[in-house]
Amino acid sequence: MEPASNDRLLRLGILLSGRGSNFLAIAESIRSGRLRGVEIAVVISNVAEAGGLEAARGLGLPTEVFPSKGRKRAGHEAEVIACLRAHGVDMVCLAGYMRLLSPEFVAAFPNRILNIHPALLPAFPGLDVQQQALDYGVKVSGCTVHFVDDQTDHGAIVLQRTAPVLDSDDAHTLAERILAEEHLAYTEAIRRVVSGEYEIQGRRFVKRNP
Ligand code: GRF
């Protein structure tokens, strides 16, 4: 992927299934100029009622819905990939997209799909993440933005932010504290990825040698 430049904005495709607060944080970063060189090309959901879609429409962004319920994965993904291509998407940002991507999907956008996960990977992958963290008794959790590869919650880590786990926490209060960090993390992660200043070395996402 070419780094972002003033000549051509890199086009983000957002995939979401729910309320879309991470998407909105990204959109606000772009609007306010905190995140430069990118634009949101399309917001896609597999859930017609997703709050994030409504929010995207409110911002005047193109939205598309491809319901996944009852669909075979390959057919559904082919439609999503075609939509991303039709909108000229350079990089895909999963923002609460509750579908696993097949290796074929990942291969269609090599090292160009980001995900955000509400724990410090490799701790607590999968679902019910904050409850997993509470049950384990960790004192610090947080969030991880990572490249998507063929394994769930596994690809090279772009960045992580931490949040304390308090004695008084339940899954909801912990999730809220982590979410505030997510909103900062996704913008910074995109900024680093599109800057062209970093590269993936094995599992490590590091600054290039000058
Ligand atoms: C976030 O906690 C994110 O880490 C996880 O799903 C949640 C989505 O929240 N993958 P939102 O829809 O962005 O508000």
XYZ file of N, CA and C and ligand atoms in Angstrom:
644
model
N 0.839 -1.197 0.000
C 0.000 0.000 0.000
C 0.872 1.244 0.000
N 0.591 2.127 -0.922
C 1.328 3.391 -0.951
C 0.968 4.208 0.287
N 1.940 4.926 0.856
C 1.588 5.776 1.994
C 0.598 6.854 1.596
N -0.130 7.336 2.619
C -1.081 8.422 2.360
C -0.324 9.649 1.870
N -0.917 10.376 0.942
C -0.291 11.609 0.467
C -1.384 12.646 0.284
N -0.959 13.863 0.027
C -1.944 14.921 -0.179
C -2.659 14.749 -1.508
N -1.986 14.046 -2.459
C -2.556 13.910 -3.800
C -3.759 12.978 -3.799
N -3.598 11.874 -3.095
C -4.669 10.881 -3.133
C -4.941 10.368 -1.729
N -6.193 10.504 -1.308
C -6.559 9.997 0.015
C -6.703 8.487 -0.061
N -6.166 7.788 0.941
C -6.364 6.349 1.015
C -7.791 6.075 1.469
N -8.380 5.098 0.824
C -9.810 4.879 1.046
C -10.043 3.718 2.010
N -10.736 4.037 3.104
C -11.027 3.030 4.124
C -12.406 2.418 3.879
N -12.479 1.110 4.043
C -13.766 0.416 4.069
C -14.000 -0.065 5.489
N -15.116 0.372 6.077
C -15.415 0.002 7.467
C -16.426 -1.141 7.452
N -16.144 -2.188 8.215
C -17.091 -3.296 8.371
C -17.541 -3.328 9.823
N -18.825 -3.294 10.052
C -19.325 -3.300 11.428
C -20.627 -4.096 11.512
N -20.928 -4.496 12.753
C -22.164 -5.248 12.992
C -23.031 -4.619 14.073
N -22.512 -3.595 14.760
C -23.236 -3.090 15.923
C -23.316 -1.581 15.976
N -23.106 -1.053 17.178
C -23.366 0.383 17.407
C -22.379 1.279 16.676
N -21.147 0.785 16.458
C -20.222 1.530 15.609
C -19.486 2.669 16.282
N -19.242 2.560 17.584
C -18.544 3.679 18.234
C -17.098 3.795 17.754
N -16.465 2.690 17.436
C -15.102 2.787 16.894
C -15.101 3.438 15.516
N -16.073 3.065 14.705
C -16.208 3.725 13.400
C -16.387 5.232 13.581
N -17.262 5.618 14.515
C -17.513 7.048 14.722
C -16.268 7.761 15.219
N -15.475 7.088 16.038
C -14.232 7.702 16.515
C -13.283 7.942 15.338
N -13.214 6.991 14.424
C -12.363 7.158 13.238
C -12.894 8.315 12.384
N -14.199 8.312 12.167
C -14.806 9.369 11.341
C -14.540 10.744 11.946
N -14.656 10.843 13.275
C -14.431 12.135 13.937
C -12.957 12.541 13.844
N -12.057 11.564 13.919
C -10.625 11.881 13.783
C -10.333 12.447 12.394
N -10.990 11.878 11.389
C -10.783 12.381 10.028
C -11.373 13.791 9.901
N -12.597 13.926 10.402
C -13.276 15.239 10.291
C -12.473 16.350 10.955
N -11.919 16.025 12.118
C -11.223 17.064 12.895
C -9.785 17.273 12.439
N -9.325 16.442 11.497
C -7.958 16.617 11.006
C -6.908 15.893 11.837
N -7.351 15.137 12.863
C -6.375 14.362 13.647
C -5.832 13.185 12.842
N -6.625 12.716 11.895
C -6.204 11.611 11.036
C -6.275 12.102 9.595
N -5.103 12.282 9.004
C -5.034 12.874 7.664
C -4.670 11.822 6.620
N -4.998 12.142 5.383
C -4.579 11.300 4.268
C -5.503 10.138 3.979
N -6.603 10.052 4.731
C -7.544 8.952 4.500
C -8.967 9.503 4.424
N -9.818 8.716 3.810
C -11.244 9.020 3.811
C -12.009 7.715 3.930
N -13.221 7.795 4.435
C -14.057 6.594 4.539
C -14.826 6.455 3.236
N -14.535 5.351 2.532
C -15.153 5.153 1.217
C -16.533 4.529 1.346
N -16.668 3.615 2.311
C -17.951 2.919 2.459
C -18.003 2.269 3.839
N -19.213 2.203 4.366
C -19.462 1.491 5.632
C -20.378 0.320 5.306
N -19.921 -0.863 5.616
C -20.643 -2.085 5.243
C -21.024 -2.839 6.514
N -22.242 -3.353 6.530
C -22.656 -4.178 7.670
C -23.325 -5.455 7.197
N -23.202 -6.477 8.024
C -23.944 -7.716 7.786
C -25.269 -7.720 8.548
N -25.524 -6.627 9.300
C -26.740 -6.523 10.119
C -27.477 -5.246 9.719
N -28.656 -5.393 9.145
C -29.380 -4.224 8.617
C -29.683 -3.206 9.707
N -29.908 -3.694 10.951
C -30.316 -2.788 12.041
C -29.123 -2.198 12.790
N -27.919 -2.442 12.348
C -26.745 -1.981 13.101
C -26.792 -0.468 13.297
N -26.603 -0.043 14.538
C -26.630 1.387 14.835
C -25.561 2.152 14.069
N -24.435 1.498 13.828
C -23.345 2.150 13.111
C -23.729 2.553 11.690
N -24.633 1.785 11.085
C -25.077 2.109 9.715
C -25.874 3.402 9.722
N -26.773 3.486 10.697
C -27.601 4.688 10.839
C -26.702 5.912 11.046
N -25.700 5.727 11.892
C -24.776 6.837 12.165
C -24.028 7.228 10.893
N -23.633 6.232 10.108
C -22.907 6.510 8.864
C -23.785 7.281 7.886
N -25.046 6.873 7.804
C -25.981 7.600 6.916
C -26.104 9.050 7.377
N -26.150 9.217 8.704
C -26.248 10.570 9.260
C -25.060 11.432 8.873
N -23.920 10.803 8.666
C -22.724 11.550 8.267
C -22.627 11.689 6.751
N -23.608 11.120 6.051
C -23.606 11.227 4.596
C -22.632 10.288 3.918
N -22.239 9.247 4.624
C -21.294 8.289 4.023
C -22.052 7.191 3.293
N -21.449 6.644 2.232
C -22.076 5.521 1.551
C -22.168 4.302 2.476
N -23.298 3.652 2.498
C -23.461 2.444 3.305
C -23.991 1.315 2.429
N -23.655 0.104 2.827
C -24.159 -1.079 2.133
C -24.456 -2.143 3.180
N -25.504 -2.923 2.936
C -25.857 -4.021 3.843
C -25.842 -5.327 3.067
N -25.153 -6.291 3.620
C -25.156 -7.644 3.060
C -25.478 -8.591 4.214
N -26.771 -8.890 4.407
C -27.138 -9.750 5.527
C -26.417 -11.098 5.415
N -25.887 -11.548 6.549
C -25.112 -12.794 6.522
C -25.912 -13.970 7.053
N -27.000 -13.656 7.761
C -27.758 -14.730 8.393
C -28.287 -15.700 7.337
N -28.020 -16.964 7.548
C -28.525 -17.977 6.632
C -27.765 -18.071 5.330
N -26.724 -17.264 5.178
C -25.944 -17.288 3.938
C -24.707 -18.153 4.111
N -24.288 -18.782 3.007
C -22.997 -19.472 3.019
C -21.891 -18.424 3.028
N -20.805 -18.735 3.752
C -19.746 -17.747 3.935
C -19.188 -17.263 2.592
N -18.909 -18.208 1.681
C -18.213 -17.826 0.442
C -19.037 -16.821 -0.370
N -20.337 -17.101 -0.497
C -21.184 -16.215 -1.297
C -21.306 -14.837 -0.662
N -21.467 -14.835 0.659
C -21.593 -13.560 1.366
C -20.314 -12.731 1.235
N -19.195 -13.407 1.463
C -17.915 -12.678 1.400
C -17.638 -12.147 -0.006
N -18.017 -12.918 -1.009
C -17.773 -12.466 -2.389
C -18.481 -11.146 -2.631
N -19.688 -11.006 -2.077
C -20.424 -9.753 -2.254
C -19.733 -8.595 -1.523
N -19.258 -8.900 -0.321
C -18.596 -7.837 0.455
C -17.303 -7.407 -0.242
N -16.533 -8.384 -0.705
C -15.266 -8.060 -1.389
C -15.551 -7.235 -2.645
N -16.557 -7.656 -3.401
C -16.892 -6.911 -4.627
C -17.281 -5.479 -4.295
N -18.008 -5.311 -3.198
C -18.429 -3.965 -2.780
C -17.214 -3.123 -2.382
N -16.307 -3.717 -1.624
C -15.101 -2.986 -1.216
C -14.316 -2.552 -2.449
N -14.222 -3.455 -3.417
C -13.466 -3.123 -4.648
C -14.191 -2.042 -5.430
N -15.509 -2.171 -5.513
C -16.280 -1.181 -6.285
C -16.110 0.222 -5.697
N -15.878 0.283 -4.391
C -15.681 1.588 -3.740
C -14.209 1.967 -3.667
N -13.370 1.217 -4.345
C -11.950 1.580 -4.416
C -11.246 1.546 -3.073
N -11.632 0.589 -2.227
C -11.084 0.547 -0.864
C -9.636 0.056 -0.868
N -8.770 0.830 -0.171
C -7.365 0.450 -0.004
C -7.155 -0.366 1.266
N -7.875 -0.014 2.307
C -7.671 -0.681 3.594
C -9.014 -0.912 4.278
N -9.146 -2.107 4.847
C -10.387 -2.501 5.506
C -10.201 -2.388 7.019
N -11.139 -1.752 7.680
C -11.093 -1.637 9.143
C -12.297 -2.370 9.727
N -12.024 -3.451 10.426
C -13.100 -4.150 11.128
C -13.365 -3.394 12.421
N -14.597 -3.028 12.632
C -14.949 -2.219 13.808
C -16.188 -2.846 14.447
N -15.942 -3.923 15.193
C -17.067 -4.651 15.768
C -17.808 -5.441 14.716
N -17.051 -6.034 13.797
C -17.655 -6.868 12.746
C -17.667 -8.304 13.267
N -18.874 -8.820 13.516
C -18.993 -10.091 14.228
C -19.013 -11.280 13.278
N -18.091 -11.272 12.334
C -17.937 -12.412 11.416
C -16.449 -12.710 11.300
N -16.120 -13.987 11.300
C -14.735 -14.346 11.020
C -14.520 -14.259 9.520
N -13.354 -13.794 9.107
C -13.058 -13.708 7.676
C -12.330 -14.969 7.228
N -12.700 -15.458 6.067
C -12.049 -16.662 5.523
C -10.639 -16.303 5.035
N -9.782 -17.300 4.868
C -8.453 -17.033 4.293
C -8.550 -16.364 2.921
N -9.587 -16.675 2.172
C -9.749 -16.064 0.844
C -10.010 -14.558 0.973
N -10.810 -14.191 1.949
C -11.072 -12.764 2.171
C -9.768 -12.065 2.570
N -9.051 -12.676 3.511
C -7.798 -12.077 3.988
C -6.827 -11.910 2.815
N -6.791 -12.919 1.933
C -5.863 -12.873 0.798
C -6.251 -11.792 -0.209
N -7.518 -11.411 -0.205
C -7.965 -10.375 -1.151
C -7.438 -8.992 -0.755
N -7.092 -8.832 0.534
C -6.538 -7.551 1.021
C -5.320 -7.837 1.903
N -4.241 -8.321 1.289
C -3.104 -8.772 2.104
C -2.494 -7.640 2.924
N -2.388 -7.876 4.240
C -1.866 -6.862 5.179
C -2.579 -5.527 5.042
N -3.823 -5.592 4.663
C -4.597 -4.354 4.502
C -5.950 -4.473 5.212
N -6.017 -5.382 6.204
C -7.220 -5.471 7.033
C -6.789 -5.312 8.484
N -7.411 -4.354 9.166
C -7.147 -4.138 10.589
C -8.371 -4.552 11.401
N -8.092 -5.004 12.621
C -9.174 -5.318 13.558
C -8.833 -4.705 14.906
N -9.866 -4.412 15.684
C -9.646 -3.982 17.068
C -10.288 -4.985 17.997
N -9.524 -5.324 19.033
C -9.963 -6.359 19.972
C -9.845 -5.792 21.393
N -10.876 -6.012 22.226
C -10.874 -5.356 23.541
C -10.118 -6.127 24.627
N -8.898 -6.537 24.318
C -8.013 -7.155 25.311
C -6.592 -7.028 24.782
N -5.650 -7.305 25.668
C -4.247 -7.264 25.274
C -3.877 -8.629 24.719
N -4.020 -8.785 23.410
C -3.699 -10.072 22.787
C -2.227 -10.402 23.024
N -1.822 -11.660 23.175
C -2.643 -12.840 22.903
C -3.545 -13.264 24.049
N -3.654 -12.447 25.123
C -4.596 -12.798 26.180
C -6.028 -12.574 25.699
N -6.876 -13.488 26.036
C -8.325 -13.365 25.886
C -8.794 -13.074 24.462
N -8.483 -13.950 23.535
C -9.069 -13.833 22.194
C -10.536 -14.264 22.228
N -11.226 -14.109 21.132
C -12.590 -14.632 21.013
C -13.637 -13.702 21.579
N -14.645 -14.300 22.197
C -15.816 -13.543 22.652
C -15.833 -13.407 24.176
N -16.776 -12.620 24.698
C -16.909 -12.384 26.152
C -15.566 -12.032 26.763
N -14.897 -11.113 26.079
C -13.495 -10.849 26.359
C -13.297 -10.217 27.742
N -14.135 -9.229 28.071
C -13.956 -8.554 29.363
C -14.275 -9.509 30.509
N -15.265 -10.372 30.323
C -15.568 -11.358 31.366
C -14.405 -12.338 31.517
N -13.800 -12.709 30.385
C -12.611 -13.573 30.469
C -11.526 -12.905 31.321
N -11.311 -11.617 31.090
C -10.263 -10.896 31.820
C -10.598 -10.835 33.315
N -11.873 -10.563 33.635
C -12.276 -10.520 35.049
C -12.111 -11.892 35.693
N -12.574 -12.924 35.013
C -12.517 -14.277 35.579
C -11.079 -14.710 35.827
N -10.180 -14.259 34.944
C -8.780 -14.648 35.118
C -8.119 -13.878 36.252
N -8.656 -12.689 36.521
C -8.124 -11.888 37.625
C -6.997 -10.956 37.252
N -6.873 -10.639 35.951
C -5.797 -9.708 35.567
C -6.062 -8.329 36.169
N -5.010 -7.592 36.413
C -5.118 -6.248 36.992
C -5.056 -5.169 35.914
N -4.582 -5.548 34.733
C -4.502 -4.617 33.604
C -5.061 -5.333 32.380
N -5.911 -4.646 31.661
C -6.329 -5.155 30.352
C -6.165 -4.009 29.362
N -6.918 -4.033 28.279
C -6.754 -2.960 27.307
C -7.284 -3.385 25.955
N -6.676 -2.866 24.932
C -7.147 -3.178 23.582
C -5.954 -3.345 22.647
N -6.221 -4.028 21.553
C -5.188 -4.327 20.566
C -5.725 -4.023 19.174
N -4.979 -3.257 18.399
C -5.274 -3.146 16.966
C -4.237 -3.997 16.244
N -4.731 -4.897 15.406
C -3.806 -5.830 14.746
C -4.221 -6.060 13.300
N -3.257 -6.479 12.498
C -3.573 -6.925 11.150
C -4.329 -8.246 11.250
N -5.212 -8.467 10.322
C -5.986 -9.708 10.306
C -5.249 -10.728 9.454
N -5.056 -11.903 10.025
C -4.506 -13.003 9.235
C -5.486 -14.177 9.285
N -4.993 -15.367 8.947
C -5.909 -16.505 8.812
C -6.436 -17.032 10.145
N -5.828 -16.608 11.246
C -6.260 -17.112 12.556
C -6.974 -16.010 13.339
N -7.908 -16.426 14.162
C -8.715 -15.453 14.897
C -7.871 -14.635 15.875
N -8.024 -13.320 15.806
C -7.378 -12.402 16.769
C -5.877 -12.678 16.875
N -5.216 -12.789 15.751
C -3.855 -13.333 15.752
C -2.798 -12.507 15.022
N -3.141 -11.722 14.025
C -2.127 -11.111 13.153
C -1.221 -10.119 13.873
N -0.225 -9.635 13.152
C 0.780 -8.731 13.721
C 0.110 -7.534 14.405
N 0.636 -7.194 15.580
C 0.033 -6.145 16.402
C 0.534 -4.769 15.958
N -0.392 -3.868 15.694
C -0.028 -2.493 15.322
C 0.214 -1.672 16.586
N -0.748 -1.711 17.492
C -0.510 -1.060 18.785
C -1.504 -1.552 19.823
N -1.135 -1.329 21.084
C -1.998 -1.696 22.195
C -2.079 -0.514 23.162
N -3.215 -0.391 23.824
C -3.362 0.584 24.907
C -3.926 -0.157 26.114
N -3.505 0.255 27.285
C -3.893 -0.460 28.495
C -4.999 0.273 29.250
N -5.703 -0.489 30.061
C -6.691 0.073 30.985
C -6.621 -0.757 32.267
N -6.689 -0.099 33.434
C -6.654 -0.864 34.685
C -7.948 -1.648 34.885
N -7.839 -2.778 35.562
C -9.026 -3.525 35.981
C -9.217 -3.236 37.468
N -10.366 -2.672 37.817
C -10.619 -2.276 39.202
C -11.362 -3.377 39.954
N -11.173 -3.396 41.265
C -11.855 -4.411 42.077
C -13.374 -4.326 41.911
N -13.854 -3.113 41.695
C -15.306 -2.909 41.611
C -15.872 -3.224 40.221
N -15.018 -3.583 39.267
C -15.486 -3.751 37.880
C -16.411 -4.940 37.695
N -17.367 -4.764 36.801
C -18.017 -5.904 36.162
C -17.684 -5.794 34.672
N -18.181 -6.739 33.892
C -17.796 -6.765 32.471
C -18.180 -5.457 31.780
N -19.291 -4.865 32.219
C -19.777 -3.645 31.569
C -18.856 -2.455 31.865
N -18.524 -2.264 33.126
C -17.683 -1.097 33.464
C -16.280 -1.255 32.877
N -15.787 -2.486 32.877
C -14.468 -2.700 32.271
C -14.520 -2.439 30.769
N -15.592 -2.910 30.124
C -15.729 -2.697 28.674
C -15.748 -1.206 28.347
N -16.432 -0.424 29.172
C -16.503 1.026 28.915
C -15.129 1.675 29.015
N -14.372 1.250 30.041
C -13.031 1.844 30.213
C -12.129 1.464 29.051
N -12.234 0.225 28.623
C -11.405 -0.219 27.489
C -11.845 0.486 26.210
N -13.155 0.670 26.050
C -13.666 1.293 24.823
C -13.086 2.696 24.638
N -12.935 3.424 25.732
C -12.352 4.774 25.624
C -10.935 4.684 25.058
N -10.219 3.642 25.420
C -8.865 3.450 24.880
C -8.929 3.007 23.416
N -9.924 2.193 23.093
C -10.077 1.746 21.702
C -10.218 2.932 20.758
N -11.004 3.895 21.202
C -11.284 5.033 20.322
C -10.011 5.816 20.003
N -9.085 5.850 20.945
C -7.789 6.495 20.683
C -6.899 5.572 19.862
N -6.959 4.295 20.170
C -6.034 3.337 19.559
C -6.263 3.189 18.057
N -7.529 3.164 17.633
C -7.776 2.852 16.215
C -7.248 3.974 15.331
N -7.496 5.210 15.755
C -6.998 6.341 14.966
C -5.478 6.302 14.861
N -4.819 6.093 15.995
C -3.351 6.082 15.987
C -2.829 4.905 15.154
N -3.498 3.775 15.230
C -3.063 2.611 14.451
C -3.169 2.884 12.955
N -4.288 3.459 12.541
C -4.456 3.771 11.113
C -3.390 4.771 10.684
N -3.160 5.773 11.539
C -2.154 6.778 11.218
C -0.792 6.106 10.953
N -0.435 5.161 11.818
C 0.866 4.508 11.643
C 0.894 3.657 10.381
N -0.179 2.932 10.134
C -0.191 2.034 8.976
C -0.103 2.836 7.675
N -0.850 3.932 7.593
C -0.865 4.678 6.328
C 0.342 5.607 6.189
N 1.096 5.770 7.263
C 2.232 6.705 7.209
C 3.351 6.210 6.301
N 3.392 4.883 6.104
C 4.498 4.323 5.330
C 5.799 4.267 6.117
N 5.751 4.682 7.378
C 6.977 4.720 8.190
C 7.237 3.416 8.931
N 6.272 2.498 8.858
C 6.398 1.240 9.600
C 6.353 0.075 8.618
N 6.869 -1.057 9.067
C 6.770 -2.269 8.250
C 6.576 -3.473 9.149
N 6.066 -4.544 8.544
C 5.879 -5.777 9.296
C 7.129 -6.626 9.127
N 7.742 -6.982 10.246
C 8.887 -7.893 10.242
C 8.486 -9.105 11.066
N 8.160 -10.190 10.391
C 7.651 -11.348 11.128
C 6.324 -10.986 11.761
N 6.273 -11.086 13.079
C 5.055 -10.680 13.788
C 5.127 -9.237 14.253
N 6.256 -8.572 14.020
C 6.462 -7.263 14.621
C 6.181 -6.142 13.615
N 5.442 -5.138 14.065
C 5.161 -3.960 13.254
C 6.049 -2.859 13.810
N 7.091 -2.530 13.067
C 8.136 -1.660 13.617
C 8.452 -0.531 12.652
N 9.092 0.512 13.209
C 9.499 1.646 12.366
C 10.568 1.195 11.390
N 10.434 1.613 10.149
C 11.460 1.313 9.168
C 12.761 2.008 9.546
N 13.861 1.425 9.140
C 15.137 2.124 9.302
C 15.128 3.342 8.396
N 15.598 4.487 8.906
C 15.601 5.699 8.089
C 16.514 5.533 6.873
C -15.411 -3.204 20.496
O -15.239 -3.511 21.853
C -14.350 -3.875 19.666
O -13.138 -4.012 20.333
C -14.945 -5.230 19.422
O -16.319 -4.992 19.240
C -16.691 -3.803 19.933
C -17.340 -2.904 18.932
O -17.840 -1.732 19.509
N -14.307 -5.880 18.304
P -18.374 -0.565 18.598
O -19.455 -1.151 17.703
O -17.223 -0.034 17.804
O -18.930 0.451 19.545
